[in-house]
PDB file of C-alpha atoms in Angstrom:
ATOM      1  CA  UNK A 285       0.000   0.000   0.000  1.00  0.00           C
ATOM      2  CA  UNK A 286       1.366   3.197  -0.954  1.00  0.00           C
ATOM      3  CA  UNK A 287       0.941   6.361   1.744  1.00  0.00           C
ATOM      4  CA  UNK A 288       1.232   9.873   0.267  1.00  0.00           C
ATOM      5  CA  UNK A 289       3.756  11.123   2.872  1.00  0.00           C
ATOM      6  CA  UNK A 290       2.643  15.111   2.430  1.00  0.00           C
ATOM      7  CA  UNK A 291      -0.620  14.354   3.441  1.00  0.00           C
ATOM      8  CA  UNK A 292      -1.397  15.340   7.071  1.00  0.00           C
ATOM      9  CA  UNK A 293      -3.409  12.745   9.972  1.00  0.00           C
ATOM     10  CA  UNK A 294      -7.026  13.933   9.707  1.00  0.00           C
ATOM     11  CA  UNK A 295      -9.957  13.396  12.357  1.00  0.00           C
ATOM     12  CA  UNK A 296     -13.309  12.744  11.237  1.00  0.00           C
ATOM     13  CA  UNK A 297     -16.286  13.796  13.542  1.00  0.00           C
ATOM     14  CA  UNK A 298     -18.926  11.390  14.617  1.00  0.00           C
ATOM     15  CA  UNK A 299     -20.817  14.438  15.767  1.00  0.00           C
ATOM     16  CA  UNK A 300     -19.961  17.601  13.400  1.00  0.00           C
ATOM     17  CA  UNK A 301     -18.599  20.442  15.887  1.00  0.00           C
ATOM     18  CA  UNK A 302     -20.233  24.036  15.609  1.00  0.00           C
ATOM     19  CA  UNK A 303     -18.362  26.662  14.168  1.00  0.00           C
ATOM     20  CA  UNK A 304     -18.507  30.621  13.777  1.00  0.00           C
ATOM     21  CA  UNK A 305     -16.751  32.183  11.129  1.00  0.00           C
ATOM     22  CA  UNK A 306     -16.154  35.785  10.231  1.00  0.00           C
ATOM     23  CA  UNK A 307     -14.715  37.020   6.790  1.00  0.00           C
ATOM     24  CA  UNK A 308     -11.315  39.206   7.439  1.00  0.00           C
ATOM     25  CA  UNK A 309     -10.048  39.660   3.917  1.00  0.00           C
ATOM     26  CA  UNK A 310     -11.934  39.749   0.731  1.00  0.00           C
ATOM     27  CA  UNK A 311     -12.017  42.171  -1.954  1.00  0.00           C
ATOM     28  CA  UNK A 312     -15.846  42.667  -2.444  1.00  0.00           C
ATOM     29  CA  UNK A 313     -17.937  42.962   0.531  1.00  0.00           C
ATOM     30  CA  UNK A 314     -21.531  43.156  -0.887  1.00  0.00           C
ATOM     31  CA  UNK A 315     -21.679  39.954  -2.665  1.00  0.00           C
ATOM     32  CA  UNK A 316     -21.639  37.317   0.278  1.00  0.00           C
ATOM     33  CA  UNK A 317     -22.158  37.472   4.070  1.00  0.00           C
ATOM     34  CA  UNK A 318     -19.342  39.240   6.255  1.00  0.00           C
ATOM     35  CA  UNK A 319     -20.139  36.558   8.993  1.00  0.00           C
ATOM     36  CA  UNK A 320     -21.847  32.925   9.390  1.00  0.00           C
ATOM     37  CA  UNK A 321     -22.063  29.674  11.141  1.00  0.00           C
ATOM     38  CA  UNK A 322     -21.669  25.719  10.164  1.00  0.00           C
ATOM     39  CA  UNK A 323     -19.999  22.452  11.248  1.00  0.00           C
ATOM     40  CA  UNK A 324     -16.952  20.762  11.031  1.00  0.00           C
ATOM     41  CA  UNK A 325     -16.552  18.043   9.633  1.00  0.00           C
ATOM     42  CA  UNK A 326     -13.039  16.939  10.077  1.00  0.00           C
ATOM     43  CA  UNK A 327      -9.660  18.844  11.250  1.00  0.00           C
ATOM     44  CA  UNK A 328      -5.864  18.121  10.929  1.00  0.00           C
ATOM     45  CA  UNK A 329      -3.120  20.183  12.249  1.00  0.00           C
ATOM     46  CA  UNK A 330      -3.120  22.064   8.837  1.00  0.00           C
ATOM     47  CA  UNK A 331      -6.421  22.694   8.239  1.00  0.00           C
ATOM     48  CA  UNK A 332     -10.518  21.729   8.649  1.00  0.00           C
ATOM     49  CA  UNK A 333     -13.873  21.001   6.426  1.00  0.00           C
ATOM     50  CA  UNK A 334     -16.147  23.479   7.399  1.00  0.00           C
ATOM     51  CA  UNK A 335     -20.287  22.683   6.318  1.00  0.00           C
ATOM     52  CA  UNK A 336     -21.962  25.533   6.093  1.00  0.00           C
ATOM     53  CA  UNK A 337     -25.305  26.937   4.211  1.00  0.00           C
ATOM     54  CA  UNK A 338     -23.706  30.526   3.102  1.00  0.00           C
ATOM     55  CA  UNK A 339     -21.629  30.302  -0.462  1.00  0.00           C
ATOM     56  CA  UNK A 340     -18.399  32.041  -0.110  1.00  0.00           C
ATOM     57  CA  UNK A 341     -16.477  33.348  -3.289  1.00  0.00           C
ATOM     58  CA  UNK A 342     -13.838  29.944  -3.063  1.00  0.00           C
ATOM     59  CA  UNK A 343     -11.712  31.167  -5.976  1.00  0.00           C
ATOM     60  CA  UNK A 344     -10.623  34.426  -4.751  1.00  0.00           C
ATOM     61  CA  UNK A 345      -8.047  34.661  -2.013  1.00  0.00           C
ATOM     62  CA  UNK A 346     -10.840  34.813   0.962  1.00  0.00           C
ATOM     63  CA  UNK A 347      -9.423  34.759   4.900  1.00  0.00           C
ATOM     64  CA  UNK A 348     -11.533  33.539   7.759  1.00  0.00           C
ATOM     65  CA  UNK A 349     -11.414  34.010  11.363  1.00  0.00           C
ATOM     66  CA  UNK A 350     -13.374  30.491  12.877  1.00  0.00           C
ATOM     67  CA  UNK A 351     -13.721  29.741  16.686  1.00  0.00           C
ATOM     68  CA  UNK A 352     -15.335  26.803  18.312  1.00  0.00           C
ATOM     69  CA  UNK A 353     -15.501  25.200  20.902  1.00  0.00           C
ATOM     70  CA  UNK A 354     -14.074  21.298  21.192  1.00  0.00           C
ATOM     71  CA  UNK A 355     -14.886  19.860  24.937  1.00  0.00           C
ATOM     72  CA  UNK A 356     -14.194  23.073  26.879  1.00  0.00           C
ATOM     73  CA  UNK A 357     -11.168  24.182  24.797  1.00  0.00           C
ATOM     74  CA  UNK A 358     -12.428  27.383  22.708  1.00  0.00           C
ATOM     75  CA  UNK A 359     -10.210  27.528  19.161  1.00  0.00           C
ATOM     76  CA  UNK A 360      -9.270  30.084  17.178  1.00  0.00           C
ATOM     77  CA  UNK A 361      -8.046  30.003  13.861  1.00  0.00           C
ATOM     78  CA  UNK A 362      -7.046  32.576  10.602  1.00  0.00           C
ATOM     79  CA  UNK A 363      -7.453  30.775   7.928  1.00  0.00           C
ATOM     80  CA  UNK A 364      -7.374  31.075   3.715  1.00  0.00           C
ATOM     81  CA  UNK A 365     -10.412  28.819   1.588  1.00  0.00           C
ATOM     82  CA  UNK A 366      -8.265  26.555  -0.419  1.00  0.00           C
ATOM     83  CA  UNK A 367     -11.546  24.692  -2.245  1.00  0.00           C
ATOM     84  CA  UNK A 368     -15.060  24.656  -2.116  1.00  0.00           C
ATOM     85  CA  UNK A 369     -17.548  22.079  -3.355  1.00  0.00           C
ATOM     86  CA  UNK A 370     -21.479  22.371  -3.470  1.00  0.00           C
ATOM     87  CA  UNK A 371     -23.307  19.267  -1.365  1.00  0.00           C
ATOM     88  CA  UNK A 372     -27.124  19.441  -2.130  1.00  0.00           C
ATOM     89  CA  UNK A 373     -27.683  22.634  -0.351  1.00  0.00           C
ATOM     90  CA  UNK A 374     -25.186  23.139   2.042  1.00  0.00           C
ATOM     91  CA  UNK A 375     -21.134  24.371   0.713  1.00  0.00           C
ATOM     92  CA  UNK A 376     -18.330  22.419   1.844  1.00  0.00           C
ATOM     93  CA  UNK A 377     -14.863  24.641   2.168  1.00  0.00           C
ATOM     94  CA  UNK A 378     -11.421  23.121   3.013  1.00  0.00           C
ATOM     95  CA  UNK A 379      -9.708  25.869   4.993  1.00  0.00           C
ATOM     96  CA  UNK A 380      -5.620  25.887   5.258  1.00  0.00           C
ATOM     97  CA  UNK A 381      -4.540  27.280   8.249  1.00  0.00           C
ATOM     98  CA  UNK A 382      -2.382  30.524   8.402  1.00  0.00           C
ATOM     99  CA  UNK A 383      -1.083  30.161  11.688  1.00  0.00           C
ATOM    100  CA  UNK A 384       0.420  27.190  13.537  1.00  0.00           C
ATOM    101  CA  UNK A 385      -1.862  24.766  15.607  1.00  0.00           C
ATOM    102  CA  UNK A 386      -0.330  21.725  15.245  1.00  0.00           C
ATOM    103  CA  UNK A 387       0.300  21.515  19.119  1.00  0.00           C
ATOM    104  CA  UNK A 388      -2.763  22.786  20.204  1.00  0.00           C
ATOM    105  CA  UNK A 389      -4.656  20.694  17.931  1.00  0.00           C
ATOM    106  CA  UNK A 390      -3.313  17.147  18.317  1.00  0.00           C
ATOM    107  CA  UNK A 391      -3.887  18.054  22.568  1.00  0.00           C
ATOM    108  CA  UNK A 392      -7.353  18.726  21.718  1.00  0.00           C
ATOM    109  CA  UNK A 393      -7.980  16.181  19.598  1.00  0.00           C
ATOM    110  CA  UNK A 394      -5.817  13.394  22.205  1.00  0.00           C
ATOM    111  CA  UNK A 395      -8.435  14.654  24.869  1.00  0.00           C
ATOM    112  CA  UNK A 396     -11.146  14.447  22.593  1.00  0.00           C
ATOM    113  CA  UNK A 397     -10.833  10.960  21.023  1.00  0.00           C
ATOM    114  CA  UNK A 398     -10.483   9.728  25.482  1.00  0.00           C
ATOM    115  CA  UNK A 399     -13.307  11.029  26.321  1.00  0.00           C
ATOM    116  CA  UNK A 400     -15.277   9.415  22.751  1.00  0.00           C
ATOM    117  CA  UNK A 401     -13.439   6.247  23.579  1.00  0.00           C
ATOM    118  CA  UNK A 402     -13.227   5.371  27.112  1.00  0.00           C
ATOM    119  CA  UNK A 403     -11.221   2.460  28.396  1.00  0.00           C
TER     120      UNK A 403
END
C-alpha cells in the first residue's frame, strides 16, 4: 500500500462540531455574508472542512477568522479557503490554516478521542 507522505493525519467527527466564522479579507464585501455559522466536519493540524449553508467566493483569495468550541477548549483560527464544493444545499470549504496549531490541535484532539473512547 502506498501512503502519500505530504498528506497530514485527519480526524473525522462522529458528531460535526459548531463553528462561527467571520470574513477578514476579501475584496468585495456586498456579494456574500461578512459573517456565518456551520460544522466541522473533520480537522488536521493544517487545516478543517467546514459545512456551512452561506456560499463564499472559493476562488478568490478569501481569509476567515473560525472559533469553536471542542470539549471546553475554545479555538481560534485565521485561515485562507483553499476549495469549495457544493453538497445538495449546504457548501463544503477546506480551509488551510495561516497560523500554527499543530500543538494545540493534536492536545485537543488526544483529549477528545479519550473522552469518545473510554477504556
Amino acid at each position: 500500500m502506498r501512503y502519500k507522505r505530504q498528506e497530514i493525519l485527519r480526524y473525522d467527527f462522529k458528531e460535526m462540531v459548531s463553528a462561527h466564522f467571520k470574513v477578514i479579507n476579501h475584496a468585495d464585501e456586498s456579494s456574500y455574508p461578512s459573517q456565518g455559522t456551520g460544522q466541522i466536519v473533520n480537522i488536521s493540524a493544517g487545516g478543517l472542512l467546514l459545512a456551512t449553508s452561506f456560499k463564499l467566493p472559493a476562488k478568490r483569495k478569501i481569509q476567515l477568522f473560525l472559533e469553536t468550541t471542542i470539549l471546553h477548549h475554545t479555538l481560534h483560527f485565521i485561515s485562507e479557503i483553499v476549495w469549495s464544493k457544493q453538497v445538495g444545499t449546504t457548501y463544503h470549504y477546506g480551509l488551510r490554516f495561516l497560523d500554527d496549531h499543530h500543538d494545540e490541535i493534536i492536545k485537543v484532539l488526544k483529549e477528545y478521542q479519550k473522552q469518545q473512547n473510554p477504556l
